PDB file of C-alpha atoms in Angstrom:
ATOM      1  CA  UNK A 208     -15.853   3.809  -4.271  1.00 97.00           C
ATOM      2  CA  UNK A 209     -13.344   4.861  -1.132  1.00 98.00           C
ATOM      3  CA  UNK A 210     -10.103   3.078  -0.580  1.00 98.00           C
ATOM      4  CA  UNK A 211      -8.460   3.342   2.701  1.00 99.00           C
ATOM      5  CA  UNK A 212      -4.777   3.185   2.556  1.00 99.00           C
ATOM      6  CA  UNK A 213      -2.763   2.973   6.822  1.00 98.00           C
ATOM      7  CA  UNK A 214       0.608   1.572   7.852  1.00 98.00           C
ATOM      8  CA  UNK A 215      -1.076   0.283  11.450  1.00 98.00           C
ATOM      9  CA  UNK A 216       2.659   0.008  12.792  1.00 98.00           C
ATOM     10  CA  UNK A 217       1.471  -3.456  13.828  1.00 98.00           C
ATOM     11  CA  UNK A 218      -1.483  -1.982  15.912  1.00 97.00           C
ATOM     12  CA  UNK A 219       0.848  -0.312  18.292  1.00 97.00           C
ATOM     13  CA  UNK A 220      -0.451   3.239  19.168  1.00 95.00           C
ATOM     14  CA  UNK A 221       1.176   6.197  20.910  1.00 92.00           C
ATOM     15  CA  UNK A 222       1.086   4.105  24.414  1.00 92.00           C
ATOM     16  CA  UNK A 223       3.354   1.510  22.770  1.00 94.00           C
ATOM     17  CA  UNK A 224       0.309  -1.127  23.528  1.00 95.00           C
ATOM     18  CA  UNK A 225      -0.915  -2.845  20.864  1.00 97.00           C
ATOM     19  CA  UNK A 226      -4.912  -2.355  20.105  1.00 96.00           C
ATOM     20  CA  UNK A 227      -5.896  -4.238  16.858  1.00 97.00           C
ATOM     21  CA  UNK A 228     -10.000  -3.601  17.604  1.00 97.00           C
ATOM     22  CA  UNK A 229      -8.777   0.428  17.373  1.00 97.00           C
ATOM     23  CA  UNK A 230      -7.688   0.118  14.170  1.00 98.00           C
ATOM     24  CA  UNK A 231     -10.591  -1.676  13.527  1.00 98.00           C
ATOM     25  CA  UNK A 232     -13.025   0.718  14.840  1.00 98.00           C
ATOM     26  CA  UNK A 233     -11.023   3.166  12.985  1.00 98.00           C
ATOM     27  CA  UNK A 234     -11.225   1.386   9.783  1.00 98.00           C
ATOM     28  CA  UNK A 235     -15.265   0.263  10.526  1.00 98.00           C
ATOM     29  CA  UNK A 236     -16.078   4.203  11.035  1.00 98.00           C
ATOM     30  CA  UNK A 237     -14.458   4.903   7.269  1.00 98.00           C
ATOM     31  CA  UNK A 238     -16.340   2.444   5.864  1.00 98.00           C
ATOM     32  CA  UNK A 239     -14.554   1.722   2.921  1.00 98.00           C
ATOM     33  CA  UNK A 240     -15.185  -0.156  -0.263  1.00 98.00           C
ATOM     34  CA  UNK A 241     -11.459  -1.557  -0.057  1.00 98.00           C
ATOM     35  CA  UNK A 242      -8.770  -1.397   2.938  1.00 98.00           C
ATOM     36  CA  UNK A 243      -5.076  -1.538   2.226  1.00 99.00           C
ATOM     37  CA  UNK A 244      -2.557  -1.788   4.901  1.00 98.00           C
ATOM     38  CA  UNK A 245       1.071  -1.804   5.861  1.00 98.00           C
ATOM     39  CA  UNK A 246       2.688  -3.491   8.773  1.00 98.00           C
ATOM     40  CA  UNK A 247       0.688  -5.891   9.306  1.00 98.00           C
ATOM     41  CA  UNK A 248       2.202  -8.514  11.767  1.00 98.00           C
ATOM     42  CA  UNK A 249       2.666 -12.360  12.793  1.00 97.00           C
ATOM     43  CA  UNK A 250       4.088 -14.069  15.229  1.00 96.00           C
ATOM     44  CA  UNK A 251       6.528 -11.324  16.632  1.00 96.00           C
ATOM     45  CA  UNK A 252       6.259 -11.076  20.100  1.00 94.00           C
ATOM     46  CA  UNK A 253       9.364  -9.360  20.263  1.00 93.00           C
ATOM     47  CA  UNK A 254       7.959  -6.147  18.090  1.00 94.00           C
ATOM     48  CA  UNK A 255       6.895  -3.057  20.801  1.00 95.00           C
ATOM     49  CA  UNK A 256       3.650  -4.355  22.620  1.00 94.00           C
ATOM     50  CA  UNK A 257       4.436  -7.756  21.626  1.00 94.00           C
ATOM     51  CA  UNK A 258       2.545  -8.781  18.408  1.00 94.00           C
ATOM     52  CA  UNK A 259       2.279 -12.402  19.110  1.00 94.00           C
ATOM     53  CA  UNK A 260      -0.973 -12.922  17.420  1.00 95.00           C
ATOM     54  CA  UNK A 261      -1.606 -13.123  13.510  1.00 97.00           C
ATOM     55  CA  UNK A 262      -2.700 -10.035  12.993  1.00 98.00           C
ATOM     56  CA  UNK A 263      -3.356 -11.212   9.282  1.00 98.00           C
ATOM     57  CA  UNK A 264      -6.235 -13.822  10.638  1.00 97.00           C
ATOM     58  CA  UNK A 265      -7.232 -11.142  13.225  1.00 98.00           C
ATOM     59  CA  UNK A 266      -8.715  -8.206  10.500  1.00 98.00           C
ATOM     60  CA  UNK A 267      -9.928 -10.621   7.839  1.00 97.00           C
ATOM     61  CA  UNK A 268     -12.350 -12.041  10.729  1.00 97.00           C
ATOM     62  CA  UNK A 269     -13.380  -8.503  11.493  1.00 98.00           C
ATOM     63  CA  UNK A 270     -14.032  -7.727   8.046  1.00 97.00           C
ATOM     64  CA  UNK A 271     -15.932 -11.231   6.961  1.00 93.00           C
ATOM     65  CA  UNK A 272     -17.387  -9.836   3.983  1.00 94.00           C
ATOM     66  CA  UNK A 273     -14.455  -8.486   2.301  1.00 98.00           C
ATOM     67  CA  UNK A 274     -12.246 -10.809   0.245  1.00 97.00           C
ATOM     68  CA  UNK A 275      -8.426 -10.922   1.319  1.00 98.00           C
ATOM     69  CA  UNK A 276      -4.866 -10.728  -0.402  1.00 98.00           C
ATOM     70  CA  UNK A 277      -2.081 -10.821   2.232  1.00 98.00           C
ATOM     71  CA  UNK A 278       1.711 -10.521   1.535  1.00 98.00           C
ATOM     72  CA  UNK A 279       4.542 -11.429   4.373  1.00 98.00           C
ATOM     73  CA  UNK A 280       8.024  -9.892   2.252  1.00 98.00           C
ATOM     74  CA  UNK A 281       9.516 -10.582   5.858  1.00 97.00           C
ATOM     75  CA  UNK A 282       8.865 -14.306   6.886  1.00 97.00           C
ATOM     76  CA  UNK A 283      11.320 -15.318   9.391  1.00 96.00           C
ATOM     77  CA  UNK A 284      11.589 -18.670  10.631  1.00 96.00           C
ATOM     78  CA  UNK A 285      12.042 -19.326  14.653  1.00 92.00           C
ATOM     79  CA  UNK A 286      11.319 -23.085  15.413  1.00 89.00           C
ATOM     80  CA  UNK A 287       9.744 -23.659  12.472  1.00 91.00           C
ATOM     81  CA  UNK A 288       6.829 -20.928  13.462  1.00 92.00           C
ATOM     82  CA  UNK A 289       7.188 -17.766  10.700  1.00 95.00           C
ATOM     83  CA  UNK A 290       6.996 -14.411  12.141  1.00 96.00           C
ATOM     84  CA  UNK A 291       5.867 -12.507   9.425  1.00 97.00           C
ATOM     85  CA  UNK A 292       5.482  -8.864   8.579  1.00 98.00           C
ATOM     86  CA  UNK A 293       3.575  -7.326   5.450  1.00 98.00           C
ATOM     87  CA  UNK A 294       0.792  -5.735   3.252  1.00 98.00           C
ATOM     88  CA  UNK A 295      -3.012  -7.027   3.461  1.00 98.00           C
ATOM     89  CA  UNK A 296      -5.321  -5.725   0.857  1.00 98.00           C
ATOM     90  CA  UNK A 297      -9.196  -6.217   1.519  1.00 98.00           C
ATOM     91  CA  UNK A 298     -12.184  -5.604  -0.920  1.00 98.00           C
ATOM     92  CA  UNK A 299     -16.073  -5.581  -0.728  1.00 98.00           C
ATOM     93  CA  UNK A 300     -15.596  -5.993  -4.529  1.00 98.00           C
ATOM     94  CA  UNK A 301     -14.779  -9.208  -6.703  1.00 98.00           C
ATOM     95  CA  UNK A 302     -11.048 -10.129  -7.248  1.00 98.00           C
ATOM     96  CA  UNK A 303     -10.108 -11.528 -10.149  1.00 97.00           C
ATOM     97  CA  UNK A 304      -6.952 -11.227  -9.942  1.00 97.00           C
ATOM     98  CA  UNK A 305      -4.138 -10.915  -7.304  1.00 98.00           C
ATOM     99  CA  UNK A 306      -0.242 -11.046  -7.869  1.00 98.00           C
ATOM    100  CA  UNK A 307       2.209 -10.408  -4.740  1.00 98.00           C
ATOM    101  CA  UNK A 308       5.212  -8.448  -6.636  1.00 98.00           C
ATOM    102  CA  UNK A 309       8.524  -8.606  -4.542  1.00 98.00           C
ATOM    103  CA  UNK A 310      10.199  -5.212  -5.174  1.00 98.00           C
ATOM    104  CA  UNK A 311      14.044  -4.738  -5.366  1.00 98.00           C
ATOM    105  CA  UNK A 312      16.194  -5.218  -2.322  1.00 98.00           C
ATOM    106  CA  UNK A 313      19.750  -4.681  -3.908  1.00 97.00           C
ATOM    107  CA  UNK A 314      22.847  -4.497  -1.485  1.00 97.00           C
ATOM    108  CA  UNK A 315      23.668  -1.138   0.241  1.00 97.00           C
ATOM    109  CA  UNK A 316      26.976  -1.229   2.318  1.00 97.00           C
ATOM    110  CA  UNK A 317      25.519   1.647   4.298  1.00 96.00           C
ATOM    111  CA  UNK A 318      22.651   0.481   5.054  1.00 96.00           C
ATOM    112  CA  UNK A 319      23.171  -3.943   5.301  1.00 94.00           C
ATOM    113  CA  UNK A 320      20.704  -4.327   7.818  1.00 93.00           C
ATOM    114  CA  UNK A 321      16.709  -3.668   6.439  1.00 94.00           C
ATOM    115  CA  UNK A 322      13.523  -5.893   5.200  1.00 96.00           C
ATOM    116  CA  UNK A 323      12.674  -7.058   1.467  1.00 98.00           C
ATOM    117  CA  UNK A 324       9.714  -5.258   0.675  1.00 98.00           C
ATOM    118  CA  UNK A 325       6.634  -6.052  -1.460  1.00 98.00           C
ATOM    119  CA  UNK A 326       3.608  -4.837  -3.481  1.00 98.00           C
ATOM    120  CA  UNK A 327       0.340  -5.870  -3.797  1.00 98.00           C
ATOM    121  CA  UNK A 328      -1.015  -5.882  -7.074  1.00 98.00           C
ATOM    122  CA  UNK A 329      -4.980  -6.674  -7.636  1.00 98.00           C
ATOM    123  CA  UNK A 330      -7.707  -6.702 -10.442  1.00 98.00           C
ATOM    124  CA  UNK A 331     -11.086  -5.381  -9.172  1.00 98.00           C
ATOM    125  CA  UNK A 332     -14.219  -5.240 -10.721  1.00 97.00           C
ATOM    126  CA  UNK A 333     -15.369  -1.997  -9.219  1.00 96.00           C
ATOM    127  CA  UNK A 334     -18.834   0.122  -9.924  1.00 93.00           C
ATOM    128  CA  UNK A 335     -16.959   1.857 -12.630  1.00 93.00           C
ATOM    129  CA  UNK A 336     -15.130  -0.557 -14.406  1.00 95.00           C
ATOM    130  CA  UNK A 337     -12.316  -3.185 -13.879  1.00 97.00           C
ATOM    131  CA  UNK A 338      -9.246  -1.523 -12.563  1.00 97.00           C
ATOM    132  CA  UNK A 339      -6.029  -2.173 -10.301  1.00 98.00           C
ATOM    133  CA  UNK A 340      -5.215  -1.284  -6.606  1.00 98.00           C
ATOM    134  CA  UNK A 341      -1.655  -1.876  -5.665  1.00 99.00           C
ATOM    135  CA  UNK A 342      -0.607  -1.138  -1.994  1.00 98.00           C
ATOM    136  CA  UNK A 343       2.790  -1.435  -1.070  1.00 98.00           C
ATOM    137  CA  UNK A 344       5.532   0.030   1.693  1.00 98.00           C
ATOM    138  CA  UNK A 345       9.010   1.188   0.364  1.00 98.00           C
ATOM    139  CA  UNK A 346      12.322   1.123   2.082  1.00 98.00           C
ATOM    140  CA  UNK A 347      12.906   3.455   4.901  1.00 97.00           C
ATOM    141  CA  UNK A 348      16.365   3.945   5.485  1.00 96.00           C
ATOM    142  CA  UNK A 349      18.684   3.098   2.001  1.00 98.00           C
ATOM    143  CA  UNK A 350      18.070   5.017  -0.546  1.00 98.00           C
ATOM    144  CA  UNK A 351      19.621   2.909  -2.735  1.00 98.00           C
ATOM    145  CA  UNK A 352      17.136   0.466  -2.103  1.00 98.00           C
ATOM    146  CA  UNK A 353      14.012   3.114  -2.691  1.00 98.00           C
ATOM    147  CA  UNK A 354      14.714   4.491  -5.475  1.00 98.00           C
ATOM    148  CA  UNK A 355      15.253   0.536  -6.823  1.00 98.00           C
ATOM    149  CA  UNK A 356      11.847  -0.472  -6.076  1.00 98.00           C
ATOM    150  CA  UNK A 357      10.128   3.299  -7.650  1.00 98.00           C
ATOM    151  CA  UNK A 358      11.931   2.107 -10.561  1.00 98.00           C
ATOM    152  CA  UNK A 359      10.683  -1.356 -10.489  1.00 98.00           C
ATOM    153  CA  UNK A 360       6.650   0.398  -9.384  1.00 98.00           C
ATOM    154  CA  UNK A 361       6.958   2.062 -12.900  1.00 98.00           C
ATOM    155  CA  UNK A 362       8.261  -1.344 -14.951  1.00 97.00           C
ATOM    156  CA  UNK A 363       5.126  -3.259 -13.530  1.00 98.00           C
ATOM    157  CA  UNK A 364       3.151  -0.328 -14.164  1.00 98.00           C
ATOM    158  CA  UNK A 365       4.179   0.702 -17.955  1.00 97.00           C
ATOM    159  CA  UNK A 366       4.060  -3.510 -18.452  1.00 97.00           C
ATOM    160  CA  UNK A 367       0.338  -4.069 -17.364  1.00 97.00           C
ATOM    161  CA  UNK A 368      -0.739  -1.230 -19.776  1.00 97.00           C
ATOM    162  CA  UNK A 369       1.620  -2.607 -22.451  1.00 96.00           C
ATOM    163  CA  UNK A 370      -0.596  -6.074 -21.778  1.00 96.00           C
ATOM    164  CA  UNK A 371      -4.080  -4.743 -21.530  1.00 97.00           C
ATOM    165  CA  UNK A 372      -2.958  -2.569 -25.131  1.00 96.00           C
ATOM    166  CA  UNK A 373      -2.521  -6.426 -26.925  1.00 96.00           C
ATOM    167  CA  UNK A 374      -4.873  -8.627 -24.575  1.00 95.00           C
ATOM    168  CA  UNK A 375      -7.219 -11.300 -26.494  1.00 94.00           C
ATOM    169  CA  UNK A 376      -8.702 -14.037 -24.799  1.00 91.00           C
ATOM    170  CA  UNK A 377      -7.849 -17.395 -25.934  1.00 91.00           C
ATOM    171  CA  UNK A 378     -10.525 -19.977 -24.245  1.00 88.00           C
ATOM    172  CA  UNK A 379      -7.925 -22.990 -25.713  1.00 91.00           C
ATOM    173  CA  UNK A 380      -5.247 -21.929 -23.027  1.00 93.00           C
ATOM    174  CA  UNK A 381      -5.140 -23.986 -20.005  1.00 95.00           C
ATOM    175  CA  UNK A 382      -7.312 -22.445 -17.088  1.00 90.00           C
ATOM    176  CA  UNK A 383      -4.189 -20.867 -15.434  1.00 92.00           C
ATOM    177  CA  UNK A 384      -3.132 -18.814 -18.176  1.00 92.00           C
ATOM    178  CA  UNK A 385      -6.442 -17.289 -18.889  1.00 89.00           C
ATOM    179  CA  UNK A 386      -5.827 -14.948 -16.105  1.00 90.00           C
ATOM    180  CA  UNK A 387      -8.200 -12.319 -17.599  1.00 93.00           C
ATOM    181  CA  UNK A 388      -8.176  -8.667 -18.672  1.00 95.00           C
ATOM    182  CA  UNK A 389      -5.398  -6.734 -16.653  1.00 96.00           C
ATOM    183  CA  UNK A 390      -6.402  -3.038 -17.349  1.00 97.00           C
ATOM    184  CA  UNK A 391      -3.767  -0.386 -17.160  1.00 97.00           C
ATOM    185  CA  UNK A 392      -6.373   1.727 -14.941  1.00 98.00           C
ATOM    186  CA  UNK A 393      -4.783   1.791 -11.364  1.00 98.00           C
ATOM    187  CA  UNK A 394      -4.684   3.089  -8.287  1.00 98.00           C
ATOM    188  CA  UNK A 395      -1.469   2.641  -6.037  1.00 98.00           C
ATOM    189  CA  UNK A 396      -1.447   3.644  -2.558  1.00 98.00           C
ATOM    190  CA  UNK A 397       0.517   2.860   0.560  1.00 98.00           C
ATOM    191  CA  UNK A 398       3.162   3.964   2.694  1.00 98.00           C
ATOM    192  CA  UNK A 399       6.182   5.517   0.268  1.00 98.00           C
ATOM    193  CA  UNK A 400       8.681   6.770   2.624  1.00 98.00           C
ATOM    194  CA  UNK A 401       9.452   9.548   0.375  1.00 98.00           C
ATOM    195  CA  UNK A 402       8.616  13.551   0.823  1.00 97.00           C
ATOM    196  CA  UNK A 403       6.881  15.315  -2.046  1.00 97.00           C
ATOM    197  CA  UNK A 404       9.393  17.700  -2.451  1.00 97.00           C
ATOM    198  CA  UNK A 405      11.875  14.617  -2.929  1.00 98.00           C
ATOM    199  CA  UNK A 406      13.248  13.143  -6.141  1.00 98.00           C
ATOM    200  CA  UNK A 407      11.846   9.730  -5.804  1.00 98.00           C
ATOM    201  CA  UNK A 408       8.262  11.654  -5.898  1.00 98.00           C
ATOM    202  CA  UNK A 409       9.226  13.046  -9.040  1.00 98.00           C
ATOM    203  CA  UNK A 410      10.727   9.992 -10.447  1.00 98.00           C
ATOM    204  CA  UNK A 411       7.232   7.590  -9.991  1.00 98.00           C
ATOM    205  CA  UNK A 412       5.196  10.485 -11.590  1.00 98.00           C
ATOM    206  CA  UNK A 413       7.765  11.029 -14.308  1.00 97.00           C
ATOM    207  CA  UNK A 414       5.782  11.299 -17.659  1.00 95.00           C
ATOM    208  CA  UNK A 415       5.452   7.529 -19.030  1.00 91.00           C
ATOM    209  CA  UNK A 416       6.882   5.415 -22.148  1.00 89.00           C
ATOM    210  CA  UNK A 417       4.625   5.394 -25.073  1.00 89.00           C
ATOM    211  CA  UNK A 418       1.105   3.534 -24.559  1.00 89.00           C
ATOM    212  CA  UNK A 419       1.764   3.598 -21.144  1.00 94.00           C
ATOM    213  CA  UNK A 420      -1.033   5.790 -18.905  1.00 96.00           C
ATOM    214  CA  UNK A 421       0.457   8.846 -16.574  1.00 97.00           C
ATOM    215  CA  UNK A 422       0.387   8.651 -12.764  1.00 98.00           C
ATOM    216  CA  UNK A 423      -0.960  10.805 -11.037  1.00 98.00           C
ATOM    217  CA  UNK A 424      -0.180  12.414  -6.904  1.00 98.00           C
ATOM    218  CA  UNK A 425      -4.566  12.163  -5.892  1.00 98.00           C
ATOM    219  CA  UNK A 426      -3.756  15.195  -3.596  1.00 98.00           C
ATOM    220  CA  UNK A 427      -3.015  17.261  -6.735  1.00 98.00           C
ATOM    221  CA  UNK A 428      -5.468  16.166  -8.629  1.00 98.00           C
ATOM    222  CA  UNK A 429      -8.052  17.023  -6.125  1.00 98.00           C
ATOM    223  CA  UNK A 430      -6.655  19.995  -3.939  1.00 98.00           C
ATOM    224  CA  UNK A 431      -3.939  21.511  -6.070  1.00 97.00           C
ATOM    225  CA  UNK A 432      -1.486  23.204  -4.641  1.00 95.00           C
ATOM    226  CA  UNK A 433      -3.107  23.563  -1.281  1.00 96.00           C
ATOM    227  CA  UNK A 434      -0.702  22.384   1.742  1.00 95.00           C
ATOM    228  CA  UNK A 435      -0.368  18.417   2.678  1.00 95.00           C
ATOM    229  CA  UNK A 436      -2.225  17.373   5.738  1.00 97.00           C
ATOM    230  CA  UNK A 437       0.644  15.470   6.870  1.00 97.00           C
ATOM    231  CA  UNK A 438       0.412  11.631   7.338  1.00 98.00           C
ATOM    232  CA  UNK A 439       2.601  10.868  10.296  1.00 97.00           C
ATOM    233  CA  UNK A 440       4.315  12.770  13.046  1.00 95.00           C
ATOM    234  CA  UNK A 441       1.467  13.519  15.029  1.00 96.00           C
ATOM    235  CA  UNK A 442      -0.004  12.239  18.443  1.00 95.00           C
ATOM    236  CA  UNK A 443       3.540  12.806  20.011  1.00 92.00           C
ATOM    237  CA  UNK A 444       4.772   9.824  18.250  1.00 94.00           C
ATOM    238  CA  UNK A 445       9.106   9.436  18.757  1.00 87.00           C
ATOM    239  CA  UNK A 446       9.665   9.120  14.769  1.00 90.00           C
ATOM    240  CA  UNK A 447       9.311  11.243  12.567  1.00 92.00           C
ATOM    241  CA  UNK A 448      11.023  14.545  13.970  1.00 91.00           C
ATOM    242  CA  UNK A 449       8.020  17.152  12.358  1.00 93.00           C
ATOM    243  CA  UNK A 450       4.738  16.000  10.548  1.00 96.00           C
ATOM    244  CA  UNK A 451       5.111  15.055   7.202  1.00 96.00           C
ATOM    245  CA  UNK A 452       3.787  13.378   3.751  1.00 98.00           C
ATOM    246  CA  UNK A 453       5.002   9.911   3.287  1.00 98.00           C
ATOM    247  CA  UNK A 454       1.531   8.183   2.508  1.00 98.00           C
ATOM    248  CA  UNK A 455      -0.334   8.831  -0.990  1.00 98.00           C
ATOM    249  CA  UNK A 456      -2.688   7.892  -3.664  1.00 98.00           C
ATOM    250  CA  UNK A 457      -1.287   7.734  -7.159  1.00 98.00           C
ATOM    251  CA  UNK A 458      -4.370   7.347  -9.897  1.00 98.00           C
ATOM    252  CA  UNK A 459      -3.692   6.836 -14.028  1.00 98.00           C
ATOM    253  CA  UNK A 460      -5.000   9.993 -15.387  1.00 97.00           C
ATOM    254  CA  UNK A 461      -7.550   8.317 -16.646  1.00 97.00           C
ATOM    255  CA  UNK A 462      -9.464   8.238 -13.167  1.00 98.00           C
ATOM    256  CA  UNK A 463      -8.366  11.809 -12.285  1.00 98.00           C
ATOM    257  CA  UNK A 464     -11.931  13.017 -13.551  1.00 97.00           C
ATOM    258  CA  UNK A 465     -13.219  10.913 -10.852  1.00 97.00           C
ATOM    259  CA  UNK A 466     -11.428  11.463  -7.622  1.00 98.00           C
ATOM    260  CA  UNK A 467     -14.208  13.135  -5.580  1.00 98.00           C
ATOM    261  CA  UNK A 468     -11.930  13.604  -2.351  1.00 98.00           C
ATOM    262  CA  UNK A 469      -8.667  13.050  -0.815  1.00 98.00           C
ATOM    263  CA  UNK A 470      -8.283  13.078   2.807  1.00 98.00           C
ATOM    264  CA  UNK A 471      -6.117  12.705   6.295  1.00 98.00           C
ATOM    265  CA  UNK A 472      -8.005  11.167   9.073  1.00 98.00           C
ATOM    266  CA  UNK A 473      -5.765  12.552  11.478  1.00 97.00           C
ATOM    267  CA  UNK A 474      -8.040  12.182  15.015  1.00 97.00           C
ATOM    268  CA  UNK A 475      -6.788   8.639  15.774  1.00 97.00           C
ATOM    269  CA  UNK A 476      -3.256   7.496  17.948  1.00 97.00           C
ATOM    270  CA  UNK A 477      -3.671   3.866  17.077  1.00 97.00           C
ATOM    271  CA  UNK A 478      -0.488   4.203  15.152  1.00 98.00           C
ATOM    272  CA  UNK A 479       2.344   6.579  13.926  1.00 97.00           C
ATOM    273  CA  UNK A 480       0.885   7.155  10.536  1.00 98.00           C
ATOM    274  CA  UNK A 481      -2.767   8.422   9.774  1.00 98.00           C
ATOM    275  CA  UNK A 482      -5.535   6.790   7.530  1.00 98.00           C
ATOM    276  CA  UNK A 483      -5.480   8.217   4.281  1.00 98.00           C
ATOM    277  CA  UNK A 484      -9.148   8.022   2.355  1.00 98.00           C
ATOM    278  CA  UNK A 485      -9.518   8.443  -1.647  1.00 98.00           C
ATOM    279  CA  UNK A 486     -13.036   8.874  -3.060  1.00 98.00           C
ATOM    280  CA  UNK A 487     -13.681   8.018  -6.704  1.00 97.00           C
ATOM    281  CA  UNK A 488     -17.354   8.695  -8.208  1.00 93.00           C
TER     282      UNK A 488
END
């Protein structure tokens, strides 16, 4: 199985033109099992390179045989027409389940300006058993605001294994509350916005509450305490200052027997962060 986690920066590479069929050529080379992105954009011609298309509609036509989950936290309304801005999850494998979690976006006088944020939460019945992949993008610039929505990443996470601990079908139910089993297995990827040296990092891998299952950094688990390939601030790029970590795989422990690989691809420009790849056996 190999997930593909990229923030595309709306398909706008180090040229400031946007290029959606580079990202997916990119994406086509990897070949992964399931492709979770950030930035994804609609309708926002005013965005660098002018991302008037949906973007949305553009990479679930490219990738017809994968099923799609999108989420648009930003949807703003300009004659009636929403210009919206998100996460977009695709799979080869069967969804069974999908949720779109909006994260906290609590007031920061220092920061009033910013973008609710979101996170993708699926059910996927994978080669090696039913599990979760979450992708999601945290808050840049407050703080405040990140370290809200880590907080809120560990509630969802220590309340689907507190679920899948109790769950019993009950065919009387009415079809929309027999949602299925939810298992506390999970991988959650995406862009994080935090540094691994930083204590938000340490606060989403802080041991868990009692039945719930540890996360996991995928890096770790795989290279140990080898050095990051950073994930953006390459390609000449204006932002960030140096290369750096701000995109990861986090996997329960129980799947840290099967991460095969964890890897940059950092050859492409086709936008300010890198691909990030995760193999599990």
């Amino acid at each position: 199985m190999r997930v593909v986690s990229w923030n595309i920066h709306w398909g706008c590479g180090r040229d400031g033109r946007i290029r959606i069929h580079a990202i997916i050529d990119v994406l086509r080379k990897l070949n992964p099992d399931v492709i979770c992105l950030q930035e994804v954009a609609a309708n926002h011609p005013e965005l660098e390179g002018s991302a008037s298309a949906s973007q949305f509609k553009q990479l679930a036509g490219a990738f017809g045989g994968y099923h799609m989950i999108e989420q648009a936290p930003s949807e703003i309304y300009r004659n009636n027409l929403p210009r919206q801005f998100g996460n977009m999850l695709l799979s080869k494998f069967r969804i069974t389940q999908a949720q779109r979690h909006m994260l906290p976006w609590p007031v920061d006088p220092e920061h009033p300006a910013g973008m609710p944020r979101g996170i993708i939460e699926t059910v996927l019945e994978a080669p090696g058993g039913k599990l979760r992949v979450l992708t999601t993008h945290l808050e840049y610039y407050s703080p405040v605001q990140r370290r809200a929505q880590v907080r809120r990443i560990r509630e969802l996470h220590e309340e689907a294994c507190a679920r899948a601990a109790v769950y019993q079908p009950d065919p009387e139910l009415e079809p929309p509350c027999q949602l299925g089993f939810r298992p506390g297995t999970a991988i959650y990827c995406g862009d994080f916005n935090f540094g691994p040296d930083s204590e938000d990092y340490r606060a989403l891998l802080a041991p868990p509450s009692a039945g719930s299952v540890a996360l996991l950094d995928a890096w770790r688990v795989r290279h140990g305490d080898m050095a990051r390939a950073p994930t953006a601030g390459l390609h000449g790029f204006k932002w960030p200052d140096k290369p750096g970590c701000y995109d990861y795989f986090f996997v329960t422990e129980d799947l840290a027997g099967r991460v095969n690989d964890v890897s940059v691809q950092s050859e492409t420009s086709a936008s300010d962060h890198q691909p990030i790849v995760l193999d599990i056996t």
